[in-house]
PDB file of C-alpha atoms in Angstrom:
ATOM      1  CA  UNK A 179      26.032 -20.354  -8.549  1.00 56.00           C
ATOM      2  CA  UNK A 180      22.963 -18.562 -10.199  1.00 56.00           C
ATOM      3  CA  UNK A 181      21.142 -21.930 -10.767  1.00 57.00           C
ATOM      4  CA  UNK A 182      21.754 -23.244  -7.108  1.00 67.00           C
ATOM      5  CA  UNK A 183      20.981 -20.077  -5.429  1.00 77.00           C
ATOM      6  CA  UNK A 184      18.653 -19.916  -2.378  1.00 85.00           C
ATOM      7  CA  UNK A 185      16.034 -17.582  -2.066  1.00 88.00           C
ATOM      8  CA  UNK A 186      17.285 -14.346  -0.557  1.00 92.00           C
ATOM      9  CA  UNK A 187      15.137 -14.882   2.476  1.00 89.00           C
ATOM     10  CA  UNK A 188      16.637 -18.348   3.001  1.00 89.00           C
ATOM     11  CA  UNK A 189      20.451 -16.872   2.829  1.00 89.00           C
ATOM     12  CA  UNK A 190      21.768 -15.515   5.786  1.00 88.00           C
ATOM     13  CA  UNK A 191      25.434 -14.900   4.924  1.00 91.00           C
ATOM     14  CA  UNK A 192      26.852 -14.311   1.842  1.00 94.00           C
ATOM     15  CA  UNK A 193      30.651 -15.760   1.180  1.00 94.00           C
ATOM     16  CA  UNK A 194      33.170 -13.832  -0.473  1.00 95.00           C
ATOM     17  CA  UNK A 195      34.958 -15.510  -3.549  1.00 95.00           C
ATOM     18  CA  UNK A 196      37.418 -14.020  -5.819  1.00 95.00           C
ATOM     19  CA  UNK A 197      36.492 -13.775  -9.442  1.00 93.00           C
ATOM     20  CA  UNK A 198      38.507 -10.707 -10.697  1.00 89.00           C
ATOM     21  CA  UNK A 199      37.495 -10.953 -14.089  1.00 89.00           C
ATOM     22  CA  UNK A 200      33.790 -10.442 -13.301  1.00 89.00           C
ATOM     23  CA  UNK A 201      34.373  -6.837 -11.383  1.00 87.00           C
ATOM     24  CA  UNK A 202      35.459  -3.586 -13.345  1.00 85.00           C
ATOM     25  CA  UNK A 203      38.205  -1.678 -12.128  1.00 83.00           C
ATOM     26  CA  UNK A 204      37.198   0.945  -9.423  1.00 82.00           C
ATOM     27  CA  UNK A 205      34.691  -1.252  -8.083  1.00 86.00           C
ATOM     28  CA  UNK A 206      35.691  -3.668  -4.751  1.00 87.00           C
ATOM     29  CA  UNK A 207      33.045  -6.145  -4.491  1.00 92.00           C
ATOM     30  CA  UNK A 208      29.494  -7.481  -6.347  1.00 93.00           C
ATOM     31  CA  UNK A 209      26.538  -8.932  -4.983  1.00 94.00           C
ATOM     32  CA  UNK A 210      25.876 -12.688  -7.284  1.00 94.00           C
ATOM     33  CA  UNK A 211      23.223 -14.766  -6.233  1.00 94.00           C
ATOM     34  CA  UNK A 212      23.948 -14.905  -2.659  1.00 93.00           C
ATOM     35  CA  UNK A 213      27.769 -14.412  -2.975  1.00 94.00           C
ATOM     36  CA  UNK A 214      29.969 -11.556  -2.851  1.00 96.00           C
ATOM     37  CA  UNK A 215      32.542 -11.326  -5.849  1.00 95.00           C
ATOM     38  CA  UNK A 216      36.122  -9.918  -5.107  1.00 95.00           C
ATOM     39  CA  UNK A 217      38.982  -9.120  -6.989  1.00 94.00           C
ATOM     40  CA  UNK A 218      41.354 -11.152  -5.508  1.00 93.00           C
ATOM     41  CA  UNK A 219      41.456 -14.105  -2.603  1.00 95.00           C
ATOM     42  CA  UNK A 220      42.839 -11.851  -0.040  1.00 94.00           C
ATOM     43  CA  UNK A 221      40.226  -9.353  -0.574  1.00 93.00           C
ATOM     44  CA  UNK A 222      37.695 -12.594  -0.157  1.00 95.00           C
ATOM     45  CA  UNK A 223      39.098 -13.830   2.583  1.00 95.00           C
ATOM     46  CA  UNK A 224      39.270 -10.316   4.757  1.00 93.00           C
ATOM     47  CA  UNK A 225      35.424 -10.224   4.128  1.00 94.00           C
ATOM     48  CA  UNK A 226      34.492 -14.242   5.009  1.00 94.00           C
ATOM     49  CA  UNK A 227      36.652 -13.564   8.329  1.00 94.00           C
ATOM     50  CA  UNK A 228      35.457 -10.079   9.274  1.00 91.00           C
ATOM     51  CA  UNK A 229      32.091  -8.124   8.889  1.00 91.00           C
ATOM     52  CA  UNK A 230      33.330  -4.723   7.659  1.00 92.00           C
ATOM     53  CA  UNK A 231      31.846  -1.763   5.722  1.00 94.00           C
ATOM     54  CA  UNK A 232      32.280  -3.406   2.388  1.00 94.00           C
ATOM     55  CA  UNK A 233      30.373  -6.586   3.565  1.00 95.00           C
ATOM     56  CA  UNK A 234      27.772  -4.732   5.075  1.00 96.00           C
ATOM     57  CA  UNK A 235      27.188  -2.886   1.835  1.00 96.00           C
ATOM     58  CA  UNK A 236      26.765  -6.009  -0.364  1.00 96.00           C
ATOM     59  CA  UNK A 237      24.569  -7.800   2.764  1.00 96.00           C
ATOM     60  CA  UNK A 238      22.242  -4.314   2.189  1.00 97.00           C
ATOM     61  CA  UNK A 239      21.437  -5.625  -1.265  1.00 97.00           C
ATOM     62  CA  UNK A 240      20.509  -9.186   0.140  1.00 96.00           C
ATOM     63  CA  UNK A 241      18.184  -7.744   2.308  1.00 96.00           C
ATOM     64  CA  UNK A 242      17.032  -5.660  -0.266  1.00 97.00           C
ATOM     65  CA  UNK A 243      16.382  -8.318  -2.596  1.00 96.00           C
ATOM     66  CA  UNK A 244      14.244  -9.768   0.305  1.00 94.00           C
ATOM     67  CA  UNK A 245      12.137  -6.472  -0.216  1.00 95.00           C
ATOM     68  CA  UNK A 246      11.718  -7.302  -3.704  1.00 95.00           C
ATOM     69  CA  UNK A 247       9.311 -10.198  -3.490  1.00 93.00           C
ATOM     70  CA  UNK A 248      12.299 -12.511  -2.204  1.00 94.00           C
ATOM     71  CA  UNK A 249      13.456 -12.834  -5.478  1.00 93.00           C
ATOM     72  CA  UNK A 250      17.131 -12.366  -7.061  1.00 95.00           C
ATOM     73  CA  UNK A 251      15.668 -12.028 -10.762  1.00 94.00           C
ATOM     74  CA  UNK A 252      13.199  -9.437  -9.309  1.00 96.00           C
ATOM     75  CA  UNK A 253      15.719  -7.588  -7.954  1.00 97.00           C
ATOM     76  CA  UNK A 254      18.473  -7.947 -10.672  1.00 97.00           C
ATOM     77  CA  UNK A 255      15.682  -6.974 -12.959  1.00 97.00           C
ATOM     78  CA  UNK A 256      15.088  -3.948 -11.101  1.00 98.00           C
ATOM     79  CA  UNK A 257      18.617  -2.617 -10.753  1.00 97.00           C
ATOM     80  CA  UNK A 258      19.027  -3.229 -14.420  1.00 97.00           C
ATOM     81  CA  UNK A 259      15.736  -0.976 -15.185  1.00 97.00           C
ATOM     82  CA  UNK A 260      16.961   1.720 -12.530  1.00 97.00           C
ATOM     83  CA  UNK A 261      20.345   1.929 -13.777  1.00 96.00           C
ATOM     84  CA  UNK A 262      19.337   2.154 -17.384  1.00 95.00           C
ATOM     85  CA  UNK A 263      16.820   4.916 -16.550  1.00 95.00           C
ATOM     86  CA  UNK A 264      20.225   6.720 -14.411  1.00 94.00           C
ATOM     87  CA  UNK A 265      22.174   6.362 -17.331  1.00 92.00           C
ATOM     88  CA  UNK A 266      21.297   9.151 -19.340  1.00 89.00           C
ATOM     89  CA  UNK A 267      22.778  11.406 -16.978  1.00 87.00           C
ATOM     90  CA  UNK A 268      26.216  10.350 -17.492  1.00 81.00           C
ATOM     91  CA  UNK A 269      26.844  13.560 -18.782  1.00 83.00           C
ATOM     92  CA  UNK A 270      26.172  15.050 -15.595  1.00 80.00           C
ATOM     93  CA  UNK A 271      27.932  12.316 -13.248  1.00 86.00           C
ATOM     94  CA  UNK A 272      30.473   9.620 -14.623  1.00 86.00           C
ATOM     95  CA  UNK A 273      28.633   6.372 -13.972  1.00 89.00           C
ATOM     96  CA  UNK A 274      24.970   7.600 -13.107  1.00 91.00           C
ATOM     97  CA  UNK A 275      23.882   4.151 -13.824  1.00 93.00           C
ATOM     98  CA  UNK A 276      25.044   2.879 -10.816  1.00 94.00           C
ATOM     99  CA  UNK A 277      25.719   6.445  -8.542  1.00 94.00           C
ATOM    100  CA  UNK A 278      22.106   7.008  -9.231  1.00 95.00           C
ATOM    101  CA  UNK A 279      20.555   3.578  -8.691  1.00 97.00           C
ATOM    102  CA  UNK A 280      17.872   3.607  -5.539  1.00 98.00           C
ATOM    103  CA  UNK A 281      19.289   0.367  -4.628  1.00 98.00           C
ATOM    104  CA  UNK A 282      23.063   1.551  -4.417  1.00 97.00           C
ATOM    105  CA  UNK A 283      22.025   5.177  -2.923  1.00 97.00           C
ATOM    106  CA  UNK A 284      20.717   3.416   0.046  1.00 97.00           C
ATOM    107  CA  UNK A 285      23.370   0.643   0.618  1.00 97.00           C
ATOM    108  CA  UNK A 286      26.058   3.753   0.239  1.00 96.00           C
ATOM    109  CA  UNK A 287      24.017   5.491   2.492  1.00 96.00           C
ATOM    110  CA  UNK A 288      24.329   2.656   5.499  1.00 97.00           C
ATOM    111  CA  UNK A 289      27.089   0.928   4.812  1.00 95.00           C
ATOM    112  CA  UNK A 290      28.857   2.524   7.791  1.00 96.00           C
ATOM    113  CA  UNK A 291      26.148   1.621  10.103  1.00 95.00           C
ATOM    114  CA  UNK A 292      27.173  -1.822  11.121  1.00 94.00           C
ATOM    115  CA  UNK A 293      23.930  -2.629  13.152  1.00 94.00           C
ATOM    116  CA  UNK A 294      21.504  -1.512  10.075  1.00 96.00           C
ATOM    117  CA  UNK A 295      20.700  -4.782   9.179  1.00 94.00           C
ATOM    118  CA  UNK A 296      19.772  -5.894  12.518  1.00 93.00           C
ATOM    119  CA  UNK A 297      16.991  -3.195  12.404  1.00 93.00           C
ATOM    120  CA  UNK A 298      15.402  -4.402   9.036  1.00 90.00           C
ATOM    121  CA  UNK A 299      15.670  -8.101   9.803  1.00 85.00           C
ATOM    122  CA  UNK A 300      12.651  -8.897   6.657  1.00 82.00           C
ATOM    123  CA  UNK A 301      14.226  -6.188   3.982  1.00 87.00           C
ATOM    124  CA  UNK A 302      15.750  -3.248   3.410  1.00 94.00           C
ATOM    125  CA  UNK A 303      13.158  -0.606   1.443  1.00 96.00           C
ATOM    126  CA  UNK A 304      14.591   2.881   1.749  1.00 96.00           C
ATOM    127  CA  UNK A 305      15.531   2.366  -1.967  1.00 97.00           C
ATOM    128  CA  UNK A 306      11.823   2.556  -2.831  1.00 97.00           C
ATOM    129  CA  UNK A 307      12.118   6.609  -1.128  1.00 96.00           C
ATOM    130  CA  UNK A 308      14.811   6.668  -3.766  1.00 97.00           C
ATOM    131  CA  UNK A 309      13.002   5.137  -6.452  1.00 97.00           C
ATOM    132  CA  UNK A 310      10.364   7.657  -6.210  1.00 97.00           C
ATOM    133  CA  UNK A 311      12.481  10.701  -6.835  1.00 97.00           C
ATOM    134  CA  UNK A 312      13.084  12.200  -9.879  1.00 96.00           C
ATOM    135  CA  UNK A 313      16.448  11.920 -10.961  1.00 94.00           C
ATOM    136  CA  UNK A 314      17.591  15.396 -10.905  1.00 93.00           C
ATOM    137  CA  UNK A 315      16.539  15.356  -6.737  1.00 95.00           C
ATOM    138  CA  UNK A 316      18.621  11.476  -6.853  1.00 95.00           C
ATOM    139  CA  UNK A 317      21.504  13.566  -8.521  1.00 93.00           C
ATOM    140  CA  UNK A 318      21.386  16.728  -6.075  1.00 94.00           C
ATOM    141  CA  UNK A 319      21.493  14.325  -2.975  1.00 93.00           C
ATOM    142  CA  UNK A 320      24.382  12.350  -4.504  1.00 92.00           C
ATOM    143  CA  UNK A 321      26.202  15.592  -4.573  1.00 91.00           C
ATOM    144  CA  UNK A 322      25.748  16.747  -1.073  1.00 86.00           C
TER     145      UNK A 322
END
């Protein structure tokens, strides 16, 4: 998957595949180099057949990868750096590295807006606004 992955700008739809051992409990899906990883075949089939809020959330990550120099590696590197920085807030918030990650904050903020991707054809960049905020402000916004 990783070695054959097309650049984010060349990916227009992400197929869902079931790889249950790749996902921790409590998470529904994972974007991995142009694929959506799910817990079960039934979930994967549901995502592939209908554009729902979960697929929208994962597709926002695709569009975010487009805005990070159109590179999956750059996207994952930045994701890891932001996750690491936010992880120090774990005593204030469980899974702070994930919940305060700018990429996740944008994806969660707009996952219910199924027209969001149509308004941002060249990439979603709101994550940069979240990244510029101090962690304490991100924590405050998350708790709202």
